[in-house]
CSV table of C-alpha atoms and ligand atoms in Angstrom, one decimal:
chain,number,residue,atom,x,y,z
A,1122,UNK,CA,-14.1,0.2,18.2
A,1123,UNK,CA,-12.1,1.9,20.9
A,1124,UNK,CA,-9.3,-0.6,21.6
A,1125,UNK,CA,-6.6,2.1,21.2
A,1126,UNK,CA,-4.3,-0.4,19.6
A,1127,UNK,CA,-2.1,2.4,18.2
A,1128,UNK,CA,-2.2,4.7,21.3
A,1129,UNK,CA,1.0,6.9,21.2
A,1130,UNK,CA,2.1,5.7,17.8
A,1131,UNK,CA,3.1,8.0,15.0
A,1132,UNK,CA,2.9,7.1,11.3
A,1133,UNK,CA,3.1,8.3,7.7
A,1134,UNK,CA,0.3,7.3,5.3
A,1135,UNK,CA,1.1,7.4,1.6
A,1136,UNK,CA,-1.7,7.2,-1.1
A,1137,UNK,CA,-5.0,8.7,0.2
A,1138,UNK,CA,-6.5,10.2,-2.9
A,1139,UNK,CA,-10.2,10.1,-2.2
A,1140,UNK,CA,-12.8,8.4,0.1
A,1141,UNK,CA,-12.5,5.2,-1.8
A,1142,UNK,CA,-8.7,4.9,-1.4
A,1143,UNK,CA,-7.5,2.1,0.9
A,1144,UNK,CA,-5.1,4.6,2.4
A,1145,UNK,CA,-8.0,7.0,3.2
A,1146,UNK,CA,-9.8,4.3,5.2
A,1147,UNK,CA,-6.6,3.2,6.9
A,1148,UNK,CA,-5.7,6.7,7.9
A,1149,UNK,CA,-9.1,7.1,9.6
A,1150,UNK,CA,-8.8,3.7,11.3
A,1151,UNK,CA,-5.3,4.5,12.6
A,1152,UNK,CA,-6.5,7.8,14.1
A,1153,UNK,CA,-9.5,6.0,15.7
A,1154,UNK,CA,-7.1,3.6,17.3
A,1155,UNK,CA,-5.1,6.4,18.9
A,1156,UNK,CA,-2.4,7.2,16.4
A,1157,UNK,CA,-1.1,10.5,15.2
A,1158,UNK,CA,-0.4,10.6,11.4
A,1159,UNK,CA,1.1,12.6,8.6
A,1160,UNK,CA,-0.6,12.3,5.2
A,1161,UNK,CA,1.3,12.4,2.0
A,1162,UNK,CA,0.7,12.1,-1.7
A,1163,UNK,CA,2.1,13.3,-5.0
A,1164,UNK,CA,1.8,17.1,-5.5
A,1165,UNK,CA,-0.5,16.6,-8.5
A,1166,UNK,CA,-2.8,14.4,-6.5
A,1167,UNK,CA,-2.9,17.0,-3.7
A,1168,UNK,CA,-4.0,19.6,-6.1
A,1169,UNK,CA,-7.2,17.8,-6.6
A,1170,UNK,CA,-8.0,18.9,-3.1
A,1171,UNK,CA,-10.0,16.0,-1.5
A,1172,UNK,CA,-7.2,15.1,1.0
A,1173,UNK,CA,-7.8,18.4,2.9
A,1174,UNK,CA,-11.1,16.9,4.2
A,1175,UNK,CA,-9.3,13.8,5.5
A,1176,UNK,CA,-6.5,16.0,7.0
A,1177,UNK,CA,-9.1,17.9,9.0
A,1178,UNK,CA,-10.9,14.8,10.1
A,1179,UNK,CA,-7.6,13.2,11.2
A,1180,UNK,CA,-6.0,16.4,12.5
A,1181,UNK,CA,-3.0,15.6,10.3
A,1182,UNK,CA,-0.6,17.7,8.3
A,1183,UNK,CA,-0.3,17.0,4.6
A,1184,UNK,CA,3.3,16.9,3.3
A,1185,UNK,CA,3.6,16.6,-0.5
A,1186,UNK,CA,6.0,14.0,-1.8
A,1187,UNK,CA,6.4,12.4,-5.2
A,1188,UNK,CA,7.4,8.9,-4.1
A,1189,UNK,CA,9.9,8.7,-6.9
A,1190,UNK,CA,11.8,11.8,-5.8
A,1191,UNK,CA,14.5,11.4,-3.1
A,1192,UNK,CA,14.5,15.0,-2.1
A,1193,UNK,CA,10.8,14.9,-1.5
A,1194,UNK,CA,11.2,11.7,0.6
A,1195,UNK,CA,14.0,13.2,2.6
A,1196,UNK,CA,11.9,16.3,3.3
A,1197,UNK,CA,8.9,14.2,4.1
A,1198,UNK,CA,10.7,12.1,6.8
A,1199,UNK,CA,12.6,15.1,8.2
A,1200,UNK,CA,9.5,17.2,8.5
A,1201,UNK,CA,7.4,14.4,9.9
A,1202,UNK,CA,10.0,13.8,12.7
A,1203,UNK,CA,9.9,17.5,13.4
A,1204,UNK,CA,6.1,17.5,13.6
A,1205,UNK,CA,6.0,14.4,15.8
A,1206,UNK,CA,9.0,15.5,17.9
A,1207,UNK,CA,10.5,12.1,17.4
A,1208,UNK,CA,10.8,9.1,15.3
A,1209,UNK,CA,8.1,7.2,13.4
A,1210,UNK,CA,6.4,3.9,14.4
A,1211,UNK,CA,4.6,2.9,11.2
A,1212,UNK,CA,4.4,3.6,7.4
A,1213,UNK,CA,1.7,2.7,4.9
A,1214,UNK,CA,2.8,2.4,1.3
A,1215,UNK,CA,-0.5,2.4,-0.6
A,1216,UNK,CA,0.8,3.6,-4.0
A,1217,UNK,CA,0.6,2.2,-7.5
A,1218,UNK,CA,0.1,3.2,-11.0
A,1219,UNK,CA,0.6,1.5,-14.4
A,1220,UNK,CA,1.4,4.0,-17.2
A,1221,UNK,CA,1.1,1.4,-19.9
A,1222,UNK,CA,-2.4,0.4,-18.6
A,1223,UNK,CA,-3.4,4.1,-18.5
A,1224,UNK,CA,-2.3,4.5,-22.1
A,1225,UNK,CA,-4.0,1.4,-23.2
A,1226,UNK,CA,-0.9,-0.6,-24.1
A,1227,UNK,CA,-1.3,-4.3,-23.7
A,1228,UNK,CA,1.3,-6.6,-22.0
A,1229,UNK,CA,2.6,-7.8,-25.4
A,1230,UNK,CA,3.2,-4.2,-26.6
A,1231,UNK,CA,4.7,-2.3,-23.7
A,1232,UNK,CA,6.4,1.0,-24.0
A,1233,UNK,CA,9.5,0.5,-21.8
A,1234,UNK,CA,9.8,4.2,-20.8
A,1235,UNK,CA,6.3,3.8,-19.4
A,1236,UNK,CA,7.3,0.5,-17.8
A,1237,UNK,CA,10.3,2.1,-16.0
A,1238,UNK,CA,8.0,4.7,-14.6
A,1239,UNK,CA,5.5,2.1,-13.5
A,1240,UNK,CA,8.2,0.1,-11.7
A,1241,UNK,CA,9.5,3.2,-10.1
A,1242,UNK,CA,6.2,4.4,-8.8
A,1243,UNK,CA,4.8,1.0,-7.8
A,1244,UNK,CA,7.8,-1.0,-6.6
A,1245,UNK,CA,11.2,0.7,-6.4
A,1246,UNK,CA,9.3,3.4,-4.5
A,1247,UNK,CA,9.1,1.1,-1.5
A,1248,UNK,CA,12.9,0.7,-1.6
A,1249,UNK,CA,13.2,4.5,-1.9
A,1250,UNK,CA,11.0,5.0,1.2
A,1251,UNK,CA,12.8,2.4,3.3
A,1252,UNK,CA,16.3,3.6,2.3
A,1253,UNK,CA,15.4,7.2,3.1
A,1254,UNK,CA,14.1,6.1,6.6
A,1255,UNK,CA,17.1,3.9,7.1
A,1256,UNK,CA,19.7,6.6,6.3
A,1257,UNK,CA,17.8,9.2,8.4
A,1258,UNK,CA,17.4,6.6,11.2
A,1259,UNK,CA,13.7,7.8,11.1
A,1260,UNK,CA,12.0,4.6,12.4
A,1261,UNK,CA,11.7,3.6,16.1
A,1262,UNK,CA,12.6,0.0,17.2
A,1263,UNK,CA,9.8,-2.4,16.3
A,1264,UNK,CA,8.3,0.1,13.8
A,1265,UNK,CA,6.1,-1.5,11.2
A,1266,UNK,CA,5.9,-0.9,7.4
A,1267,UNK,CA,3.1,-2.2,5.3
A,1268,UNK,CA,2.8,-2.1,1.5
A,1269,UNK,CA,-0.3,-3.1,-0.5
A,1270,UNK,CA,0.0,-5.8,-3.2
A,1271,UNK,CA,-2.1,-8.1,-5.3
A,1272,UNK,CA,-2.1,-11.9,-6.1
A,1273,UNK,CA,-1.2,-11.2,-9.7
A,1274,UNK,CA,2.4,-11.3,-8.4
A,1275,UNK,CA,2.0,-15.1,-8.0
A,1276,UNK,CA,-0.6,-16.0,-10.6
A,1277,UNK,CA,-1.6,-14.7,-14.0
A,1278,UNK,CA,-4.4,-12.2,-14.3
A,1279,UNK,CA,-4.0,-11.2,-17.9
A,1280,UNK,CA,-5.4,-7.7,-17.7
A,1281,UNK,CA,-3.3,-6.8,-14.7
A,1282,UNK,CA,-0.4,-6.5,-17.2
A,1283,UNK,CA,2.9,-5.0,-16.1
A,1284,UNK,CA,1.5,-4.3,-12.6
A,1285,UNK,CA,1.9,-8.0,-11.9
A,1286,UNK,CA,5.7,-7.7,-12.4
A,1287,UNK,CA,5.7,-4.5,-10.3
A,1288,UNK,CA,3.9,-6.2,-7.5
A,1289,UNK,CA,6.3,-9.2,-7.6
A,1290,UNK,CA,9.2,-6.7,-7.2
A,1291,UNK,CA,7.4,-4.8,-4.4
A,1292,UNK,CA,7.0,-8.1,-2.4
A,1293,UNK,CA,10.6,-8.9,-3.0
A,1294,UNK,CA,11.7,-5.5,-1.8
A,1295,UNK,CA,9.7,-6.0,1.4
A,1296,UNK,CA,11.4,-9.3,2.0
A,1297,UNK,CA,14.9,-8.1,1.2
A,1298,UNK,CA,14.8,-4.8,3.1
A,1299,UNK,CA,12.9,-6.6,5.9
A,1300,UNK,CA,16.1,-8.6,6.6
A,1301,UNK,CA,18.3,-5.5,6.8
A,1302,UNK,CA,15.9,-3.3,8.8
A,1303,UNK,CA,15.1,-6.2,11.1
A,1304,UNK,CA,18.8,-6.7,12.0
A,1305,UNK,CA,19.3,-2.9,12.4
A,1306,UNK,CA,16.3,-1.8,14.3
A,1307,UNK,CA,13.9,-4.8,14.6
A,1308,UNK,CA,11.7,-2.9,12.1
A,1309,UNK,CA,9.2,-5.3,10.4
A,1310,UNK,CA,8.2,-5.0,6.7
A,1311,UNK,CA,5.2,-6.9,5.2
A,1312,UNK,CA,3.0,-6.7,2.2
A,1313,UNK,CA,-0.8,-7.3,2.4
A,1314,UNK,CA,-2.2,-9.0,-0.7
A,1315,UNK,CA,-5.7,-7.5,-0.8
A,1316,UNK,CA,-8.9,-8.5,-2.6
A,1317,UNK,CA,-10.0,-6.3,-5.5
A,1318,UNK,CA,-11.6,-3.0,-4.4
A,1319,UNK,CA,-13.4,-0.3,-6.5
A,1320,UNK,CA,-10.9,2.5,-6.2
A,1321,UNK,CA,-9.3,4.9,-8.7
A,1322,UNK,CA,-6.3,2.5,-9.1
A,1323,UNK,CA,-8.4,-0.6,-9.0
A,1324,UNK,CA,-10.9,0.5,-11.6
A,1325,UNK,CA,-8.1,1.3,-14.0
A,1326,UNK,CA,-7.7,-2.4,-14.6
A,1327,UNK,CA,-9.6,-3.5,-17.8
A,1328,UNK,CA,-12.7,-5.6,-17.1
A,1329,UNK,CA,-12.6,-4.7,-13.4
A,1330,UNK,CA,-16.3,-5.1,-12.8
A,1331,UNK,CA,-16.5,-8.7,-14.1
A,1332,UNK,CA,-13.3,-9.5,-12.3
A,1333,UNK,CA,-14.4,-8.2,-8.9
A,1334,UNK,CA,-17.6,-10.3,-9.2
A,1335,UNK,CA,-15.6,-13.4,-10.1
A,1336,UNK,CA,-13.3,-12.8,-7.1
A,1337,UNK,CA,-16.3,-12.5,-4.8
A,1338,UNK,CA,-17.6,-15.8,-6.0
A,1339,UNK,CA,-14.2,-17.5,-5.7
A,1340,UNK,CA,-13.7,-16.4,-2.1
A,1341,UNK,CA,-15.4,-18.4,0.6
A,1342,UNK,CA,-15.7,-15.3,2.8
A,1343,UNK,CA,-16.3,-13.0,-0.2
A,1344,UNK,CA,-14.0,-10.1,-1.2
A,1345,UNK,CA,-12.3,-8.3,1.7
A,1346,UNK,CA,-13.4,-4.6,1.7
A,1347,UNK,CA,-11.1,-1.6,2.0
A,1348,UNK,CA,-12.4,-1.0,5.5
A,1349,UNK,CA,-11.5,-4.5,6.5
A,1350,UNK,CA,-8.1,-4.0,4.9
A,1351,UNK,CA,-7.7,-1.0,7.1
A,1352,UNK,CA,-8.5,-3.1,10.2
A,1353,UNK,CA,-5.9,-5.7,9.2
A,1354,UNK,CA,-3.3,-3.1,8.6
A,1355,UNK,CA,-3.9,-1.6,12.1
A,1356,UNK,CA,-3.1,-5.0,13.6
A,1357,UNK,CA,0.2,-5.1,11.7
A,1358,UNK,CA,1.0,-1.6,13.0
A,1359,UNK,CA,0.1,-2.6,16.5
A,1360,UNK,CA,2.4,-4.3,19.1
A,1361,UNK,CA,0.3,-7.5,18.8
A,1362,UNK,CA,2.2,-8.5,15.7
A,1363,UNK,CA,5.8,-7.6,16.7
A,1364,UNK,CA,7.4,-10.8,15.3
A,1365,UNK,CA,5.7,-10.8,11.9
A,1366,UNK,CA,8.1,-9.6,9.2
A,1367,UNK,CA,9.1,-10.2,5.6
A,1368,UNK,CA,5.8,-11.8,4.8
A,1369,UNK,CA,3.2,-11.5,2.0
A,1370,UNK,CA,0.0,-11.8,3.9
A,1371,UNK,CA,-3.2,-12.6,2.0
A,1372,UNK,CA,-6.3,-10.6,3.0
A,1373,UNK,CA,-8.7,-11.9,0.5
A,1374,UNK,CA,-11.5,-13.9,2.0
A,1375,UNK,CA,-9.7,-17.2,1.2
A,1376,UNK,CA,-9.4,-16.5,-2.6
A,1377,UNK,CA,-5.7,-17.5,-2.7
A,1378,UNK,CA,-6.3,-21.0,-1.3
A,1379,UNK,CA,-9.4,-21.8,-3.4
A,1380,UNK,CA,-9.3,-23.8,-6.6
A,1381,UNK,CA,-12.9,-23.5,-7.4
A,1382,UNK,CA,-16.2,-22.8,-5.6
A,1383,UNK,CA,-19.7,-24.1,-6.2
A,1384,UNK,CA,-20.9,-20.5,-6.9
A,1385,UNK,CA,-18.6,-20.5,-9.9
A,1386,UNK,CA,-19.4,-24.0,-11.0
A,1387,UNK,CA,-23.1,-23.5,-10.7
A,1388,UNK,CA,-22.9,-20.7,-13.3
A,1389,UNK,CA,-21.9,-23.2,-16.0
B,184,NAI,P1,-5.9,4.8,-5.2
B,184,NAI,O1,-5.9,5.2,-6.6
B,184,NAI,O2,-6.9,5.4,-4.3
B,184,NAI,O3,-4.4,4.9,-4.6
B,184,NAI,C1,-3.2,5.0,-5.4
B,184,NAI,C2,-2.4,6.1,-4.8
B,184,NAI,O4,-1.1,6.2,-5.4
B,184,NAI,C3,-3.1,7.5,-5.1
B,184,NAI,O5,-3.3,8.2,-3.9
B,184,NAI,C4,-2.1,8.2,-6.0
B,184,NAI,O6,-2.1,9.6,-5.9
B,184,NAI,C5,-0.8,7.6,-5.5
B,184,NAI,N1,0.3,7.8,-6.3
B,184,NAI,C6,0.5,7.6,-7.7
B,184,NAI,N2,1.6,8.0,-8.1
B,184,NAI,C7,2.3,8.6,-7.1
B,184,NAI,C8,3.6,9.2,-6.9
B,184,NAI,N3,4.4,9.4,-7.9
B,184,NAI,N4,3.9,9.6,-5.7
B,184,NAI,C9,3.1,9.4,-4.6
B,184,NAI,N5,1.9,8.9,-4.7
B,184,NAI,C10,1.5,8.4,-5.9
B,184,NAI,O7,-6.2,3.2,-5.3
B,184,NAI,P2,-6.0,2.1,-4.2
B,184,NAI,O8,-6.8,0.9,-4.7
B,184,NAI,O9,-6.4,2.6,-2.8
B,184,NAI,O10,-4.5,1.7,-4.3
B,184,NAI,C11,-3.6,1.6,-3.2
B,184,NAI,C12,-2.7,0.4,-3.2
B,184,NAI,O11,-3.5,-0.8,-3.1
B,184,NAI,C13,-2.0,0.3,-4.6
B,184,NAI,O12,-0.7,-0.2,-4.3
B,184,NAI,C14,-2.8,-0.8,-5.3
B,184,NAI,O13,-2.1,-1.5,-6.3
B,184,NAI,C15,-3.1,-1.7,-4.1
B,184,NAI,N6,-4.2,-2.7,-4.3
B,184,NAI,C16,-5.4,-2.3,-4.8
B,184,NAI,C17,-6.4,-3.2,-5.1
B,184,NAI,C18,-7.7,-2.7,-5.7
B,184,NAI,O14,-8.4,-3.6,-6.2
B,184,NAI,N7,-8.0,-1.5,-5.6
B,184,NAI,C19,-6.2,-4.6,-4.8
B,184,NAI,C20,-4.9,-4.9,-4.2
B,184,NAI,C21,-3.9,-4.0,-4.0
């Protein structure tokens, strides 16, 4: 696929942990399409080491940043602009974590200190990233920011727990900041609502295996893969989608518009 849709563009990719990560696949696809990138993740995730392989493959520096730390974010954007010798054209926010889920706390028995942390990492972090870029004037005109979300923001998936609330906020931040950054620099901000994928974050959801199979059967096209998500994200980073902003875009094989499928009914 040598369309060079991102030729000359420079971007920051948050959230590549291992080969399964949506951000990992997206990083590779962006580079295949001609982009230069900077990779970033929390210092603790970087210590696990796998990202070095991706960095070599993508010829990209890795700049550590805890997405909840403003000094880290300032440093990330400043160093990235130094590295690129100019401003940034795209940002992928592919970050999420539920502390209550990790600690086995159900939605009806949340620990609110954990919830605050979950909201900060998974939702407020998008605001932190955008505010940092806005204040540093780090994004070029028509730059594109994409954050990954899930349909539990709109409909109840009981085991998705507090992450549903975090995703609802994430989508709201994309809309609200999309207004301000659109006016200021024609920067567009969208969320992609992705099918379930077997990744470290995804598999943390209770009953994930049953759930991913159900989603497959409930989607006329089947579940969208992480590779396909990377393709879709590339279109949003490209100049072909310059007027798309403040949207929550479903990338889910039709799941979000389907009431029931024969595949599900036939199982009864
Ligand atoms: P992943 O576990 O590979 O990626 C999550 C990333 O968040 C990791 O790289 C992790 O190190 C990073 N992270 C956590 N805390 C951080 C912090 N304080 N600072 C910086 N980075 C931090 O899993 P996946 O699935 O690729 O997740 C990426 C995004 O896609 C998440 O927002 C997730 O909610 C979303 N998503 C995932 C779906 C799935 O089924 N896997 C479905 C729909 C959306």
